[in-house]
């Protein structure tokens, strides 16, 4: 009988450990059936993966992970899937205190059941990171209460998963996108928009917006073609989104731009700490405590929304199109409050 050499035993032990480590890594991606786990291991290790009697070998590996490392792996008899509940001594990720504070900050900012389905992936990521921590660090994290948090809303209307998936697909594949949209000026029926999509932004109030260049809209309205528009994702009519075959140009079409000039009165500018609200803005502080701000903008509606936060402490001089928007707003407010 031939006795295995020391090198052979060492290699066999290393392959066994590697197989079990790959098993844990696969479960970290999410619950999985035994067939999925076996296929994943064999795809990585080939002939050095599981033998023909794979089920028995898989059970042996689970028993070893539980006994040697304290891993907690649960089998769901309804879904026939294995769930990794706790890594035990295999939780090799640890973080400095500064990163633990950052983790608590994210936990506080994106709590469970926040009502925003778009944040589900963030919750999933946070839970995976916590699972990778040693037990003592996990307990420390659960006890920690962050004094800081992002204001990410929580009462905004959710975006339909199919809508979000198709919009993301169009952005990633750099294709034109078409959808029916019920904007604030569409009182009854939505209109069909064809756009070049470039990105998605979630703002502090919780709403998600599609950054896109308008190519066409039917029926036509007051929109400017090739204008950069932020479309609220929850106002895209569910079931109407279509990823078109037309590819986007390599360089984004330049939207119409406007020279912006406005004055902030002393009550908001005298401390000389005015927030920079627009890219490439120039702020000229005056001796009387006021400030004149100049910039270039492409979205007049959004510019108006930003400047309205200053109330009557802001005077817009240019462009004339924005001045007219403020006149319309002022007349509308007068009708409401004078009555």
CSV table of C-alpha atoms in Angstrom, one decimal:
chain,number,residue,atom,x,y,z
A,1,UNK,CA,0.0,0.0,0.0
A,2,UNK,CA,1.4,3.4,-1.0
A,3,UNK,CA,1.4,6.1,1.7
A,4,UNK,CA,0.5,9.5,0.4
A,5,UNK,CA,3.4,11.9,0.5
A,6,UNK,CA,3.4,14.9,2.9
A,7,UNK,CA,3.0,17.2,-0.1
A,8,UNK,CA,-0.1,15.3,-1.2
A,9,UNK,CA,-1.8,15.5,2.2
A,10,UNK,CA,-1.0,19.2,2.4
A,11,UNK,CA,-2.5,19.8,-1.1
A,12,UNK,CA,-5.6,17.8,-0.3
A,13,UNK,CA,-6.1,19.8,2.9
A,14,UNK,CA,-5.6,23.1,1.0
A,15,UNK,CA,-8.2,22.0,-1.6
A,16,UNK,CA,-10.7,21.1,1.1
A,17,UNK,CA,-10.3,24.4,2.8
A,18,UNK,CA,-10.5,26.3,-0.5
A,19,UNK,CA,-13.7,24.4,-1.4
A,20,UNK,CA,-15.3,25.3,1.9
A,21,UNK,CA,-14.2,28.9,1.5
A,22,UNK,CA,-15.8,29.0,-2.0
A,23,UNK,CA,-18.9,27.5,-0.5
A,24,UNK,CA,-19.1,30.4,2.0
A,25,UNK,CA,-18.4,33.0,-0.7
A,26,UNK,CA,-21.2,31.6,-2.8
A,27,UNK,CA,-23.7,31.7,0.1
A,28,UNK,CA,-22.6,35.3,0.8
A,29,UNK,CA,-24.2,36.2,-2.5
A,30,UNK,CA,-27.5,34.9,-1.3
A,31,UNK,CA,-29.5,31.8,-0.4
A,32,UNK,CA,-28.9,28.9,-2.8
A,33,UNK,CA,-30.0,25.3,-3.5
A,34,UNK,CA,-27.6,22.4,-3.1
A,35,UNK,CA,-27.4,22.0,-6.9
A,36,UNK,CA,-26.4,25.7,-7.3
A,37,UNK,CA,-23.7,25.4,-4.7
A,38,UNK,CA,-22.3,22.2,-6.3
A,39,UNK,CA,-22.3,23.8,-9.7
A,40,UNK,CA,-20.5,26.9,-8.4
A,41,UNK,CA,-17.8,24.9,-6.7
A,42,UNK,CA,-17.2,22.6,-9.7
A,43,UNK,CA,-17.1,25.6,-12.1
A,44,UNK,CA,-14.3,27.1,-10.0
A,45,UNK,CA,-12.3,24.0,-9.1
A,46,UNK,CA,-13.2,21.7,-12.0
A,47,UNK,CA,-12.1,18.1,-11.4
A,48,UNK,CA,-10.8,19.0,-8.0
A,49,UNK,CA,-14.3,20.1,-6.9
A,50,UNK,CA,-17.1,17.9,-5.7
A,51,UNK,CA,-17.0,14.1,-6.6
A,52,UNK,CA,-19.9,12.2,-8.0
A,53,UNK,CA,-21.3,11.7,-4.5
A,54,UNK,CA,-21.6,15.4,-4.3
A,55,UNK,CA,-24.6,15.7,-1.9
A,56,UNK,CA,-22.8,13.7,0.8
A,57,UNK,CA,-19.6,15.7,0.3
A,58,UNK,CA,-21.6,19.0,0.6
A,59,UNK,CA,-23.2,17.9,3.8
A,60,UNK,CA,-19.7,17.0,5.2
A,61,UNK,CA,-18.5,20.4,4.3
A,62,UNK,CA,-21.4,22.1,6.0
A,63,UNK,CA,-20.8,20.0,9.1
A,64,UNK,CA,-17.1,21.0,9.1
A,65,UNK,CA,-17.9,24.7,8.7
A,66,UNK,CA,-20.3,24.5,11.6
A,67,UNK,CA,-18.1,22.5,13.8
A,68,UNK,CA,-14.6,24.0,13.1
A,69,UNK,CA,-15.6,27.6,12.5
A,70,UNK,CA,-18.9,28.1,14.2
A,71,UNK,CA,-20.7,29.0,11.0
A,72,UNK,CA,-24.5,29.1,11.2
A,73,UNK,CA,-26.1,27.7,8.0
A,74,UNK,CA,-29.9,27.2,7.9
A,75,UNK,CA,-31.8,25.1,5.4
A,76,UNK,CA,-35.3,26.4,4.4
A,77,UNK,CA,-37.5,23.4,3.7
A,78,UNK,CA,-40.0,25.5,1.8
A,79,UNK,CA,-37.6,27.0,-0.8
A,80,UNK,CA,-35.0,24.2,-0.5
A,81,UNK,CA,-32.3,26.8,-0.1
A,82,UNK,CA,-29.4,27.2,2.3
A,83,UNK,CA,-29.0,30.5,4.1
A,84,UNK,CA,-25.8,31.7,5.7
A,85,UNK,CA,-26.8,33.2,9.0
A,86,UNK,CA,-23.5,33.8,10.8
A,87,UNK,CA,-19.9,33.4,9.7
A,88,UNK,CA,-18.6,32.5,13.2
A,89,UNK,CA,-14.8,32.5,13.2
A,90,UNK,CA,-14.6,32.9,9.4
A,91,UNK,CA,-15.7,36.6,9.8
A,92,UNK,CA,-12.3,37.9,8.8
A,93,UNK,CA,-13.3,41.4,8.0
A,94,UNK,CA,-12.7,44.0,10.6
A,95,UNK,CA,-12.8,47.8,10.4
A,96,UNK,CA,-11.2,50.7,12.2
A,97,UNK,CA,-13.4,52.8,14.5
A,98,UNK,CA,-13.7,55.5,11.9
A,99,UNK,CA,-15.2,53.1,9.4
A,100,UNK,CA,-17.5,51.6,12.1
A,101,UNK,CA,-18.8,55.1,12.6
A,102,UNK,CA,-19.4,55.5,8.9
A,103,UNK,CA,-21.3,52.2,8.9
A,104,UNK,CA,-23.5,53.4,11.7
A,105,UNK,CA,-24.1,56.6,9.8
A,106,UNK,CA,-25.3,54.6,6.7
A,107,UNK,CA,-27.5,52.4,8.9
A,108,UNK,CA,-29.1,55.4,10.4
A,109,UNK,CA,-29.6,57.0,7.0
A,110,UNK,CA,-31.1,54.0,5.3
A,111,UNK,CA,-33.2,52.2,8.0
A,112,UNK,CA,-35.1,49.0,7.3
A,113,UNK,CA,-38.6,49.4,5.9
A,114,UNK,CA,-37.9,53.0,4.9
A,115,UNK,CA,-40.6,52.8,2.3
A,116,UNK,CA,-38.2,53.5,-0.6
A,117,UNK,CA,-37.7,50.4,-2.7
A,118,UNK,CA,-34.8,52.1,-4.5
A,119,UNK,CA,-32.8,51.8,-1.2
A,120,UNK,CA,-33.2,48.0,-1.0
A,121,UNK,CA,-29.8,47.3,-2.5
A,122,UNK,CA,-28.1,49.6,0.0
A,123,UNK,CA,-29.7,47.7,2.8
A,124,UNK,CA,-28.6,44.5,1.3
A,125,UNK,CA,-25.0,45.8,1.1
A,126,UNK,CA,-25.0,47.0,4.7
A,127,UNK,CA,-26.3,43.6,6.0
A,128,UNK,CA,-23.6,41.8,4.0
A,129,UNK,CA,-20.9,44.0,5.5
A,130,UNK,CA,-22.2,43.5,9.0
A,131,UNK,CA,-22.3,39.8,8.4
A,132,UNK,CA,-18.6,39.8,7.5
A,133,UNK,CA,-17.7,41.4,10.9
A,134,UNK,CA,-16.5,39.3,13.9
A,135,UNK,CA,-19.3,38.7,16.4
A,136,UNK,CA,-17.9,41.2,18.9
A,137,UNK,CA,-17.8,43.9,16.2
A,138,UNK,CA,-21.4,43.1,15.2
A,139,UNK,CA,-22.6,43.5,18.7
A,140,UNK,CA,-20.7,46.8,19.0
A,141,UNK,CA,-22.3,48.0,15.7
A,142,UNK,CA,-25.9,47.1,16.9
A,143,UNK,CA,-25.3,49.1,20.1
A,144,UNK,CA,-23.9,52.1,18.3
A,145,UNK,CA,-26.3,55.0,17.6
A,146,UNK,CA,-25.1,57.5,15.0
A,147,UNK,CA,-25.6,61.2,15.8
A,148,UNK,CA,-25.4,61.9,12.1
A,149,UNK,CA,-27.6,60.8,9.3
A,150,UNK,CA,-28.6,61.7,5.7
A,151,UNK,CA,-32.0,63.2,5.2
A,152,UNK,CA,-33.1,60.8,2.4
A,153,UNK,CA,-36.8,61.2,2.8
A,154,UNK,CA,-39.1,58.2,3.3
A,155,UNK,CA,-42.5,59.2,2.3
A,156,UNK,CA,-41.9,59.7,-1.5
A,157,UNK,CA,-43.8,57.6,-3.9
A,158,UNK,CA,-42.0,54.4,-4.8
A,159,UNK,CA,-40.7,53.7,-8.4
A,160,UNK,CA,-42.1,50.5,-10.1
A,161,UNK,CA,-39.3,47.9,-10.2
A,162,UNK,CA,-39.8,47.3,-14.0
A,163,UNK,CA,-39.6,51.1,-14.7
A,164,UNK,CA,-36.4,51.4,-12.8
A,165,UNK,CA,-34.9,48.3,-14.4
A,166,UNK,CA,-35.6,49.5,-17.9
A,167,UNK,CA,-34.3,53.0,-17.3
A,168,UNK,CA,-31.1,51.5,-15.8
A,169,UNK,CA,-30.8,49.2,-18.8
A,170,UNK,CA,-31.1,52.1,-21.3
A,171,UNK,CA,-28.4,54.1,-19.4
A,172,UNK,CA,-26.0,51.2,-19.2
A,173,UNK,CA,-26.5,50.2,-22.9
A,174,UNK,CA,-26.4,53.9,-24.0
A,175,UNK,CA,-29.7,53.6,-25.9
A,176,UNK,CA,-32.6,56.0,-26.4
A,177,UNK,CA,-35.6,55.6,-24.1
A,178,UNK,CA,-39.3,56.2,-24.6
A,179,UNK,CA,-42.1,56.5,-22.0
A,180,UNK,CA,-45.4,58.1,-21.2
A,181,UNK,CA,-44.9,60.8,-18.6
A,182,UNK,CA,-47.4,62.7,-16.4
A,183,UNK,CA,-45.6,65.9,-15.6
A,184,UNK,CA,-46.8,68.8,-13.5
A,185,UNK,CA,-48.2,70.6,-16.6
A,186,UNK,CA,-50.1,67.4,-17.8
A,187,UNK,CA,-53.4,67.9,-16.1
A,188,UNK,CA,-55.2,64.8,-17.4
A,189,UNK,CA,-53.3,62.6,-20.0
A,190,UNK,CA,-49.6,61.8,-20.1
A,191,UNK,CA,-47.5,62.5,-23.2
A,192,UNK,CA,-44.9,60.4,-24.9
A,193,UNK,CA,-41.3,61.4,-24.4
A,194,UNK,CA,-38.3,60.2,-26.3
A,195,UNK,CA,-35.1,60.9,-24.5
A,196,UNK,CA,-31.4,60.3,-24.3
A,197,UNK,CA,-30.9,59.0,-20.7
A,198,UNK,CA,-27.7,59.6,-18.8
A,199,UNK,CA,-28.1,59.0,-15.1
A,200,UNK,CA,-30.4,58.6,-12.0
A,201,UNK,CA,-30.2,60.8,-8.9
A,202,UNK,CA,-32.0,60.4,-5.6
A,203,UNK,CA,-32.5,63.8,-3.9
A,204,UNK,CA,-32.9,64.4,-0.1
A,205,UNK,CA,-36.7,64.6,-0.3
A,206,UNK,CA,-36.6,60.9,-1.4
A,207,UNK,CA,-37.7,61.3,-5.1
A,208,UNK,CA,-35.7,59.7,-7.8
A,209,UNK,CA,-34.9,61.6,-11.1
A,210,UNK,CA,-33.8,60.6,-14.5
A,211,UNK,CA,-31.3,63.0,-16.0
A,212,UNK,CA,-32.0,63.0,-19.7
A,213,UNK,CA,-31.8,65.1,-22.9
A,214,UNK,CA,-35.2,65.6,-24.5
A,215,UNK,CA,-35.3,64.4,-28.1
A,216,UNK,CA,-39.0,64.6,-28.9
A,217,UNK,CA,-42.4,64.7,-27.2
A,218,UNK,CA,-45.9,64.1,-28.5
A,219,UNK,CA,-48.1,66.0,-28.4
A,220,UNK,CA,-45.7,68.9,-28.4
A,221,UNK,CA,-45.7,71.3,-25.4
A,222,UNK,CA,-43.6,74.1,-24.1
A,223,UNK,CA,-40.5,71.9,-23.7
A,224,UNK,CA,-37.3,72.8,-25.6
A,225,UNK,CA,-35.8,70.1,-27.7
A,226,UNK,CA,-32.3,69.0,-26.6
A,227,UNK,CA,-33.0,70.5,-23.2
A,228,UNK,CA,-31.6,68.7,-20.1
A,229,UNK,CA,-34.7,67.6,-18.1
A,230,UNK,CA,-34.9,65.8,-14.7
A,231,UNK,CA,-37.8,63.4,-15.0
A,232,UNK,CA,-39.3,62.2,-11.7
A,233,UNK,CA,-39.2,58.4,-12.0
A,234,UNK,CA,-42.5,57.8,-10.2
A,235,UNK,CA,-44.3,60.0,-12.7
A,236,UNK,CA,-43.3,57.7,-15.6
A,237,UNK,CA,-46.4,55.7,-16.4
A,238,UNK,CA,-45.8,52.0,-15.4
A,239,UNK,CA,-45.8,49.7,-18.4
A,240,UNK,CA,-45.0,52.3,-21.0
A,241,UNK,CA,-41.2,52.3,-20.8
A,242,UNK,CA,-39.4,51.1,-24.0
A,243,UNK,CA,-35.7,50.8,-24.6
A,244,UNK,CA,-35.1,51.8,-28.2
A,245,UNK,CA,-32.5,50.3,-30.5
A,246,UNK,CA,-31.0,53.7,-31.4
A,247,UNK,CA,-27.6,54.2,-29.7
A,248,UNK,CA,-26.7,57.5,-28.0
A,249,UNK,CA,-24.0,59.7,-29.6
A,250,UNK,CA,-20.5,59.5,-27.9
A,251,UNK,CA,-20.8,63.1,-26.7
A,252,UNK,CA,-24.0,64.4,-25.0
A,253,UNK,CA,-25.9,67.0,-27.0
A,254,UNK,CA,-25.4,70.4,-25.5
A,255,UNK,CA,-28.7,71.8,-24.2
A,256,UNK,CA,-29.5,75.5,-24.6
A,257,UNK,CA,-27.6,77.4,-21.9
A,258,UNK,CA,-28.4,80.7,-20.3
A,259,UNK,CA,-26.4,83.4,-18.5
A,260,UNK,CA,-27.8,83.7,-15.0
A,261,UNK,CA,-27.4,86.8,-12.9
A,262,UNK,CA,-29.2,87.4,-9.6
A,263,UNK,CA,-28.7,89.4,-6.4
A,264,UNK,CA,-29.0,88.2,-2.9
A,265,UNK,CA,-30.0,90.8,-0.3
A,266,UNK,CA,-27.9,91.5,2.9
A,267,UNK,CA,-30.2,89.4,5.1
A,268,UNK,CA,-28.8,86.2,3.4
A,269,UNK,CA,-25.5,87.4,2.1
A,270,UNK,CA,-23.9,89.6,4.7
A,271,UNK,CA,-22.0,86.8,6.4
A,272,UNK,CA,-20.3,86.1,3.0
A,273,UNK,CA,-21.1,82.4,3.2
A,274,UNK,CA,-23.6,82.0,0.4
A,275,UNK,CA,-23.9,78.4,-0.8
A,276,UNK,CA,-22.6,77.7,-4.4
A,277,UNK,CA,-25.8,76.5,-6.0
A,278,UNK,CA,-24.7,76.3,-9.6
A,279,UNK,CA,-21.5,75.0,-11.3
A,280,UNK,CA,-18.9,77.7,-12.1
A,281,UNK,CA,-20.8,80.3,-10.1
A,282,UNK,CA,-19.0,83.6,-9.4
A,283,UNK,CA,-20.1,85.4,-6.2
A,284,UNK,CA,-19.3,89.1,-5.9
A,285,UNK,CA,-19.9,90.4,-2.3
A,286,UNK,CA,-20.8,94.1,-2.1
A,287,UNK,CA,-20.0,96.6,0.6
A,288,UNK,CA,-23.7,96.9,1.5
A,289,UNK,CA,-23.8,93.2,2.5
A,290,UNK,CA,-25.5,92.0,-0.7
A,291,UNK,CA,-24.0,89.6,-3.2
A,292,UNK,CA,-24.3,89.3,-7.0
A,293,UNK,CA,-24.1,85.8,-8.4
A,294,UNK,CA,-23.4,84.9,-12.0
A,295,UNK,CA,-23.4,81.4,-13.6
A,296,UNK,CA,-24.5,79.5,-16.7
A,297,UNK,CA,-27.5,77.1,-16.4
A,298,UNK,CA,-29.4,74.8,-18.7
A,299,UNK,CA,-32.6,74.0,-16.7
A,300,UNK,CA,-34.6,77.2,-16.0
A,301,UNK,CA,-37.3,75.4,-14.1
A,302,UNK,CA,-34.8,73.8,-11.8
A,303,UNK,CA,-33.0,77.1,-11.4
A,304,UNK,CA,-36.2,78.8,-10.4
A,305,UNK,CA,-36.9,76.0,-7.8
A,306,UNK,CA,-33.4,76.5,-6.3
A,307,UNK,CA,-33.7,80.3,-6.1
A,308,UNK,CA,-37.2,80.3,-4.6
A,309,UNK,CA,-35.7,79.0,-1.4
A,310,UNK,CA,-34.4,82.6,-0.8
A,311,UNK,CA,-37.9,84.0,-0.9
A,312,UNK,CA,-38.0,87.7,-1.4
A,313,UNK,CA,-34.3,88.0,-0.6
A,314,UNK,CA,-33.4,87.2,-4.2
A,315,UNK,CA,-33.8,89.3,-7.3
A,316,UNK,CA,-33.2,87.7,-10.7
A,317,UNK,CA,-32.0,89.9,-13.5
A,318,UNK,CA,-31.0,87.5,-16.3
A,319,UNK,CA,-32.0,85.6,-18.4
A,320,UNK,CA,-35.3,87.2,-19.4
A,321,UNK,CA,-36.9,83.7,-19.7
A,322,UNK,CA,-36.2,83.1,-16.0
A,323,UNK,CA,-37.4,86.5,-15.0
A,324,UNK,CA,-40.7,85.7,-16.8
A,325,UNK,CA,-41.0,82.4,-14.9
A,326,UNK,CA,-40.6,84.4,-11.6
A,327,UNK,CA,-43.2,86.9,-12.7
A,328,UNK,CA,-45.7,84.0,-13.4
A,329,UNK,CA,-44.8,82.6,-10.0
A,330,UNK,CA,-45.3,85.9,-8.3
A,331,UNK,CA,-48.7,86.4,-10.0
A,332,UNK,CA,-49.8,83.0,-9.0
A,333,UNK,CA,-48.8,83.5,-5.3
A,334,UNK,CA,-50.5,86.9,-5.3
A,335,UNK,CA,-53.8,85.3,-6.5
A,336,UNK,CA,-53.6,82.7,-3.8
A,337,UNK,CA,-52.7,84.9,-0.8
A,338,UNK,CA,-54.4,88.2,-1.7
A,339,UNK,CA,-57.7,86.3,-1.8
